[in-house]
PDB file of C-alpha atoms in Angstrom:
ATOM      1  CA  MET A   1      -5.868  16.395  -9.750  1.00  0.00           C
ATOM      2  CA  SER A   2      -3.360  17.688  -7.285  1.00  0.00           C
ATOM      3  CA  SER A   3       0.253  17.129  -8.226  1.00  0.00           C
ATOM      4  CA  SER A   4       0.951  15.978  -4.703  1.00  0.00           C
ATOM      5  CA  VAL A   5       1.646  12.289  -4.419  1.00  0.00           C
ATOM      6  CA  PRO A   6       2.613  11.487  -0.847  1.00  0.00           C
ATOM      7  CA  VAL A   7       2.027   8.186   0.783  1.00  0.00           C
ATOM      8  CA  ILE A   8       2.941   7.296   4.340  1.00  0.00           C
ATOM      9  CA  ASP A   9       3.679   3.750   3.471  1.00  0.00           C
ATOM     10  CA  SER A  10       6.387   1.166   3.561  1.00  0.00           C
ATOM     11  CA  ILE A  11       7.539  -1.030   0.761  1.00  0.00           C
ATOM     12  CA  ALA A  12       8.894  -3.838   2.854  1.00  0.00           C
ATOM     13  CA  SER A  13       5.873  -6.085   2.366  1.00  0.00           C
ATOM     14  CA  LYS A  14       4.896  -7.160  -1.118  1.00  0.00           C
ATOM     15  CA  GLY A  15       2.202  -9.601  -0.110  1.00  0.00           C
ATOM     16  CA  THR A  16       1.699 -13.134  -1.314  1.00  0.00           C
ATOM     17  CA  GLY A  17      -0.318 -12.528  -4.470  1.00  0.00           C
ATOM     18  CA  THR A  18       0.640 -11.445  -7.961  1.00  0.00           C
ATOM     19  CA  LEU A  19       0.988  -7.682  -8.140  1.00  0.00           C
ATOM     20  CA  GLU A  20       1.170  -7.568 -11.921  1.00  0.00           C
ATOM     21  CA  PRO A  21      -1.352 -10.103 -13.222  1.00  0.00           C
ATOM     22  CA  ASP A  22      -1.979 -10.756 -16.883  1.00  0.00           C
ATOM     23  CA  LEU A  23      -4.388  -7.873 -17.217  1.00  0.00           C
ATOM     24  CA  PRO A  24      -6.710  -7.743 -20.198  1.00  0.00           C
ATOM     25  CA  LYS A  25      -6.929  -4.537 -22.175  1.00  0.00           C
ATOM     26  CA  ILE A  26     -10.192  -2.841 -21.246  1.00  0.00           C
ATOM     27  CA  PRO A  27     -11.704  -0.749 -24.055  1.00  0.00           C
ATOM     28  CA  ARG A  28     -11.176   2.937 -23.398  1.00  0.00           C
ATOM     29  CA  GLY A  29     -14.257   4.663 -22.094  1.00  0.00           C
ATOM     30  CA  HIS A  30     -15.428   1.594 -20.156  1.00  0.00           C
ATOM     31  CA  SER A  31     -17.379   3.019 -17.217  1.00  0.00           C
ATOM     32  CA  TYR A  32     -16.147   0.498 -14.671  1.00  0.00           C
ATOM     33  CA  PRO A  33     -13.223  -1.811 -15.556  1.00  0.00           C
ATOM     34  CA  GLU A  34     -14.148  -4.707 -13.293  1.00  0.00           C
ATOM     35  CA  HIS A  35     -11.329  -6.780 -14.735  1.00  0.00           C
ATOM     36  CA  TYR A  36      -8.905  -4.662 -12.712  1.00  0.00           C
ATOM     37  CA  GLU A  37     -10.263  -6.127  -9.480  1.00  0.00           C
ATOM     38  CA  LEU A  38      -7.994  -8.469  -7.542  1.00  0.00           C
ATOM     39  CA  GLY A  39      -7.387  -9.801  -4.059  1.00  0.00           C
ATOM     40  CA  MET A  40      -4.101  -9.533  -2.196  1.00  0.00           C
ATOM     41  CA  ASP A  41      -2.724 -11.000   1.015  1.00  0.00           C
ATOM     42  CA  LEU A  42      -0.379  -8.626   2.829  1.00  0.00           C
ATOM     43  CA  PRO A  43       1.464 -10.117   5.839  1.00  0.00           C
ATOM     44  CA  ALA A  44       0.943  -7.073   8.056  1.00  0.00           C
ATOM     45  CA  VAL A  45      -2.653  -6.452   6.977  1.00  0.00           C
ATOM     46  CA  GLY A  46      -4.332  -9.650   5.861  1.00  0.00           C
ATOM     47  CA  HIS A  47      -6.542  -9.992   2.816  1.00  0.00           C
ATOM     48  CA  ILE A  48      -7.427  -6.815   0.947  1.00  0.00           C
ATOM     49  CA  LYS A  49      -9.543  -6.288  -2.130  1.00  0.00           C
ATOM     50  CA  VAL A  50      -8.230  -3.914  -4.775  1.00  0.00           C
ATOM     51  CA  ARG A  51     -10.724  -2.500  -7.254  1.00  0.00           C
ATOM     52  CA  PRO A  52     -11.524   0.640  -9.246  1.00  0.00           C
ATOM     53  CA  ILE A  53     -13.313   3.347  -7.296  1.00  0.00           C
ATOM     54  CA  ARG A  54     -17.007   4.014  -7.933  1.00  0.00           C
ATOM     55  CA  GLU A  55     -19.280   6.989  -7.320  1.00  0.00           C
ATOM     56  CA  GLY A  56     -20.968   5.177  -4.441  1.00  0.00           C
ATOM     57  CA  ASP A  57     -17.623   4.970  -2.614  1.00  0.00           C
ATOM     58  CA  ALA A  58     -17.765   8.644  -1.589  1.00  0.00           C
ATOM     59  CA  PRO A  59     -18.669   7.922   2.075  1.00  0.00           C
ATOM     60  CA  MET A  60     -15.769   5.472   2.406  1.00  0.00           C
ATOM     61  CA  LEU A  61     -13.389   7.978   0.809  1.00  0.00           C
ATOM     62  CA  GLU A  62     -14.514  10.634   3.297  1.00  0.00           C
ATOM     63  CA  GLU A  63     -13.857   8.202   6.132  1.00  0.00           C
ATOM     64  CA  LEU A  64     -10.410   7.457   4.723  1.00  0.00           C
ATOM     65  CA  PHE A  65      -9.660  11.183   4.637  1.00  0.00           C
ATOM     66  CA  ARG A  66     -10.802  11.586   8.248  1.00  0.00           C
ATOM     67  CA  SER A  67      -8.377   8.848   9.289  1.00  0.00           C
ATOM     68  CA  LEU A  68      -5.418  10.983   8.151  1.00  0.00           C
ATOM     69  CA  THR A  69      -3.443  13.150  10.533  1.00  0.00           C
ATOM     70  CA  PRO A  70      -3.040  16.822   9.540  1.00  0.00           C
ATOM     71  CA  HIS A  71       0.558  16.007   8.570  1.00  0.00           C
ATOM     72  CA  SER A  72      -0.553  13.197   6.263  1.00  0.00           C
ATOM     73  CA  VAL A  73      -3.142  15.500   4.700  1.00  0.00           C
ATOM     74  CA  TYR A  74      -0.440  18.080   4.062  1.00  0.00           C
ATOM     75  CA  LEU A  75       1.846  15.511   2.446  1.00  0.00           C
ATOM     76  CA  ARG A  76      -0.932  14.340   0.129  1.00  0.00           C
ATOM     77  CA  PHE A  77      -2.540  17.668  -0.785  1.00  0.00           C
ATOM     78  CA  PHE A  78       0.271  20.177  -0.079  1.00  0.00           C
ATOM     79  CA  SER A  79      -2.173  22.062   2.131  1.00  0.00           C
ATOM     80  CA  PHE A  80      -4.033  21.587   5.424  1.00  0.00           C
ATOM     81  CA  LEU A  81      -7.572  20.596   4.503  1.00  0.00           C
ATOM     82  CA  SER A  82     -10.058  19.996   7.273  1.00  0.00           C
ATOM     83  CA  ARG A  83     -12.330  18.042   4.951  1.00  0.00           C
ATOM     84  CA  LEU A  84     -12.673  17.039   1.316  1.00  0.00           C
ATOM     85  CA  PRO A  85     -14.697  19.721  -0.491  1.00  0.00           C
ATOM     86  CA  VAL A  86     -17.817  18.393  -2.221  1.00  0.00           C
ATOM     87  CA  LYS A  87     -16.476  19.104  -5.706  1.00  0.00           C
ATOM     88  CA  MET A  88     -13.184  17.379  -4.903  1.00  0.00           C
ATOM     89  CA  LEU A  89     -15.005  14.366  -3.493  1.00  0.00           C
ATOM     90  CA  GLU A  90     -17.104  14.173  -6.640  1.00  0.00           C
ATOM     91  CA  ARG A  91     -13.996  14.512  -8.800  1.00  0.00           C
ATOM     92  CA  PHE A  92     -12.270  11.694  -6.925  1.00  0.00           C
ATOM     93  CA  THR A  93     -15.180   9.253  -7.181  1.00  0.00           C
ATOM     94  CA  CYS A  94     -16.782  10.018 -10.569  1.00  0.00           C
ATOM     95  CA  ILE A  95     -13.973   8.673 -12.713  1.00  0.00           C
ATOM     96  CA  ASP A  96     -13.488   8.901 -16.461  1.00  0.00           C
ATOM     97  CA  TYR A  97     -11.774   5.560 -16.882  1.00  0.00           C
ATOM     98  CA  GLN A  98     -10.926   6.474 -20.448  1.00  0.00           C
ATOM     99  CA  HIS A  99      -8.288   8.903 -19.198  1.00  0.00           C
ATOM    100  CA  GLU A 100      -7.396   7.819 -15.693  1.00  0.00           C
ATOM    101  CA  ILE A 101      -6.956   4.909 -13.302  1.00  0.00           C
ATOM    102  CA  ALA A 102      -8.256   5.098  -9.734  1.00  0.00           C
ATOM    103  CA  LEU A 103      -7.894   2.092  -7.444  1.00  0.00           C
ATOM    104  CA  ILE A 104      -8.834   1.579  -3.826  1.00  0.00           C
ATOM    105  CA  ALA A 105      -7.841  -0.995  -1.218  1.00  0.00           C
ATOM    106  CA  LEU A 106     -10.656  -2.442   0.874  1.00  0.00           C
ATOM    107  CA  LEU A 107     -10.301  -4.335   4.128  1.00  0.00           C
ATOM    108  CA  GLU A 108     -13.251  -6.278   5.507  1.00  0.00           C
ATOM    109  CA  LYS A 109     -13.838  -5.923   9.238  1.00  0.00           C
ATOM    110  CA  CYS A 110     -16.863  -7.175  11.137  1.00  0.00           C
ATOM    111  CA  GLY A 111     -18.693  -7.851   7.886  1.00  0.00           C
ATOM    112  CA  GLU A 112     -18.166  -4.327   6.516  1.00  0.00           C
ATOM    113  CA  GLU A 113     -15.681  -3.040   3.955  1.00  0.00           C
ATOM    114  CA  LYS A 114     -13.344  -0.236   4.970  1.00  0.00           C
ATOM    115  CA  MET A 115     -11.272   1.786   2.504  1.00  0.00           C
ATOM    116  CA  VAL A 116      -7.648   1.865   3.656  1.00  0.00           C
ATOM    117  CA  GLY A 117      -5.911   3.198   0.545  1.00  0.00           C
ATOM    118  CA  ASP A 118      -6.387   5.070  -2.721  1.00  0.00           C
ATOM    119  CA  ALA A 119      -4.058   5.396  -5.717  1.00  0.00           C
ATOM    120  CA  ARG A 120      -4.543   6.965  -9.110  1.00  0.00           C
ATOM    121  CA  VAL A 121      -2.855   7.671 -12.422  1.00  0.00           C
ATOM    122  CA  VAL A 122      -4.262  10.537 -14.498  1.00  0.00           C
ATOM    123  CA  GLU A 123      -3.369  11.440 -18.070  1.00  0.00           C
ATOM    124  CA  THR A 124      -1.805  14.855 -18.632  1.00  0.00           C
ATOM    125  CA  SER A 125      -1.961  17.102 -21.673  1.00  0.00           C
ATOM    126  CA  LYS A 126       1.325  15.637 -22.886  1.00  0.00           C
ATOM    127  CA  PRO A 127       0.615  12.448 -24.866  1.00  0.00           C
ATOM    128  CA  GLY A 128       1.838   9.285 -23.170  1.00  0.00           C
ATOM    129  CA  ASN A 129       2.400  11.015 -19.823  1.00  0.00           C
ATOM    130  CA  ALA A 130       0.392  10.579 -16.631  1.00  0.00           C
ATOM    131  CA  GLU A 131       0.631  11.732 -13.025  1.00  0.00           C
ATOM    132  CA  PHE A 132       0.206   9.459 -10.013  1.00  0.00           C
ATOM    133  CA  SER A 133      -0.914   9.962  -6.433  1.00  0.00           C
ATOM    134  CA  VAL A 134      -1.317   7.673  -3.424  1.00  0.00           C
ATOM    135  CA  MET A 135      -3.138   8.053  -0.105  1.00  0.00           C
ATOM    136  CA  VAL A 136      -3.165   5.524   2.746  1.00  0.00           C
ATOM    137  CA  SER A 137      -5.108   5.635   6.001  1.00  0.00           C
ATOM    138  CA  ASP A 138      -2.790   6.479   8.896  1.00  0.00           C
ATOM    139  CA  PRO A 139      -3.474   3.279  10.878  1.00  0.00           C
ATOM    140  CA  TRP A 140      -2.478   1.218   7.828  1.00  0.00           C
ATOM    141  CA  GLN A 141       0.604   3.122   6.747  1.00  0.00           C
ATOM    142  CA  GLY A 142       3.840   1.203   6.575  1.00  0.00           C
ATOM    143  CA  LYS A 143       2.109  -2.113   5.862  1.00  0.00           C
ATOM    144  CA  GLY A 144       2.442  -2.424   2.078  1.00  0.00           C
ATOM    145  CA  VAL A 145      -0.967  -1.058   1.062  1.00  0.00           C
ATOM    146  CA  GLY A 146       0.398   1.868  -0.945  1.00  0.00           C
ATOM    147  CA  ALA A 147       3.004  -0.283  -2.667  1.00  0.00           C
ATOM    148  CA  CYS A 148       0.342  -2.803  -3.678  1.00  0.00           C
ATOM    149  CA  LEU A 149      -1.936  -0.117  -5.124  1.00  0.00           C
ATOM    150  CA  LEU A 150       0.795   1.720  -6.979  1.00  0.00           C
ATOM    151  CA  ARG A 151       2.223  -1.463  -8.498  1.00  0.00           C
ATOM    152  CA  HIS A 152      -1.202  -2.403  -9.807  1.00  0.00           C
ATOM    153  CA  CYS A 153      -1.708   1.114 -11.217  1.00  0.00           C
ATOM    154  CA  LEU A 154       1.641   0.915 -12.985  1.00  0.00           C
ATOM    155  CA  ALA A 155       0.797  -2.498 -14.436  1.00  0.00           C
ATOM    156  CA  ILE A 156      -2.463  -1.142 -15.855  1.00  0.00           C
ATOM    157  CA  ALA A 157      -0.763   2.037 -17.118  1.00  0.00           C
ATOM    158  CA  GLY A 158       1.837  -0.005 -18.970  1.00  0.00           C
ATOM    159  CA  ARG A 159      -0.804  -2.111 -20.667  1.00  0.00           C
ATOM    160  CA  ARG A 160      -2.675   1.034 -21.637  1.00  0.00           C
ATOM    161  CA  GLY A 161       0.378   2.294 -23.465  1.00  0.00           C
ATOM    162  CA  TYR A 162       1.457   5.122 -21.162  1.00  0.00           C
ATOM    163  CA  ARG A 163       5.128   5.885 -21.662  1.00  0.00           C
ATOM    164  CA  ARG A 164       5.969   7.943 -18.560  1.00  0.00           C
ATOM    165  CA  ILE A 165       4.480   8.203 -15.076  1.00  0.00           C
ATOM    166  CA  TYR A 166       5.546  10.967 -12.723  1.00  0.00           C
ATOM    167  CA  GLY A 167       4.627  12.636  -9.453  1.00  0.00           C
ATOM    168  CA  ILE A 168       5.721  15.486  -7.205  1.00  0.00           C
ATOM    169  CA  VAL A 169       6.733  14.684  -3.616  1.00  0.00           C
ATOM    170  CA  LEU A 170       7.706  16.949  -0.739  1.00  0.00           C
ATOM    171  CA  THR A 171      11.277  16.530   0.510  1.00  0.00           C
ATOM    172  CA  GLU A 172       9.980  15.587   3.969  1.00  0.00           C
ATOM    173  CA  ASN A 173       7.966  12.678   2.602  1.00  0.00           C
ATOM    174  CA  LYS A 174      10.737  10.132   3.150  1.00  0.00           C
ATOM    175  CA  GLN A 175       8.542   7.066   2.844  1.00  0.00           C
ATOM    176  CA  MET A 176       7.122   8.096  -0.525  1.00  0.00           C
ATOM    177  CA  LEU A 177      10.611   8.800  -1.787  1.00  0.00           C
ATOM    178  CA  ALA A 178      11.694   5.351  -0.594  1.00  0.00           C
ATOM    179  CA  LEU A 179       8.664   3.760  -2.262  1.00  0.00           C
ATOM    180  CA  GLY A 180       9.466   5.501  -5.530  1.00  0.00           C
ATOM    181  CA  ARG A 181      13.063   4.272  -5.503  1.00  0.00           C
ATOM    182  CA  LYS A 182      11.897   0.740  -4.668  1.00  0.00           C
ATOM    183  CA  LEU A 183       9.556   0.728  -7.656  1.00  0.00           C
ATOM    184  CA  GLY A 184      12.214   2.019 -10.036  1.00  0.00           C
ATOM    185  CA  PHE A 185      11.329   5.701 -10.203  1.00  0.00           C
ATOM    186  CA  THR A 186      14.050   8.225 -10.892  1.00  0.00           C
ATOM    187  CA  VAL A 187      14.085  10.725  -8.025  1.00  0.00           C
ATOM    188  CA  LYS A 188      15.272  14.255  -8.789  1.00  0.00           C
ATOM    189  CA  LEU A 189      15.132  17.399  -6.680  1.00  0.00           C
ATOM    190  CA  ILE A 190      13.480  20.215  -8.615  1.00  0.00           C
ATOM    191  CA  PRO A 191      15.947  23.162  -8.571  1.00  0.00           C
ATOM    192  CA  ASP A 192      15.150  26.002  -6.188  1.00  0.00           C
ATOM    193  CA  SER A 193      12.263  24.108  -4.612  1.00  0.00           C
ATOM    194  CA  THR A 194      11.387  21.816  -1.709  1.00  0.00           C
ATOM    195  CA  VAL A 195       9.926  19.051  -3.865  1.00  0.00           C
ATOM    196  CA  TYR A 196      11.187  16.062  -5.789  1.00  0.00           C
ATOM    197  CA  GLU A 197       9.948  14.750  -9.099  1.00  0.00           C
ATOM    198  CA  LEU A 198       9.550  10.982  -9.271  1.00  0.00           C
ATOM    199  CA  SER A 199       9.584   9.745 -12.858  1.00  0.00           C
ATOM    200  CA  LYS A 200       9.374   6.290 -14.368  1.00  0.00           C
ATOM    201  CA  ALA A 201       9.492   5.236 -18.015  1.00  0.00           C
ATOM    202  CA  LEU A 202       7.164   2.346 -18.862  1.00  0.00           C
ATOM    203  CA  ASP A 203       8.042  -0.262 -21.462  1.00  0.00           C
TER     204      ASP A 203
END
């Protein structure tokens, strides 16, 4: 998983639903934790469905990637990718839910579901630590989608017993830095670099 965690998103809208529901503890290794599904109403978007990603979602994830500008791609992946390589696409959709969380936001339009956001939290080699990332389709940036996804990821991570969530963000990614501060992350510039580390301790 790339250490990049940019999101071109705003945190002004929290929606009208509960972002941290009373989530049950899903046994580790569960192939698809359907209990993490929820619906949210965001004022600037409408109703979205949030659920764990599945292998069959690869075409929607490719479409989400194609909706990003080159700048948004750079902020998310720290490089200019023209497409998602096959192995990366497989890695992003074939999830080991024992060691990671991967949620997507779906918007229904004209009877079809469209993926407008993706957020994930992945365990690292250090016990209790995990790294997060967020990606939002350019047309839906600044509308609360990324904030909704990340809040839900953090709620699940806390109930799983993770102690610290962190991510690396480019200095130019002002909206991700603002989102991190809004959600209680500590934001620190890494010395002699052009990136910040966002870190949050979970109770």
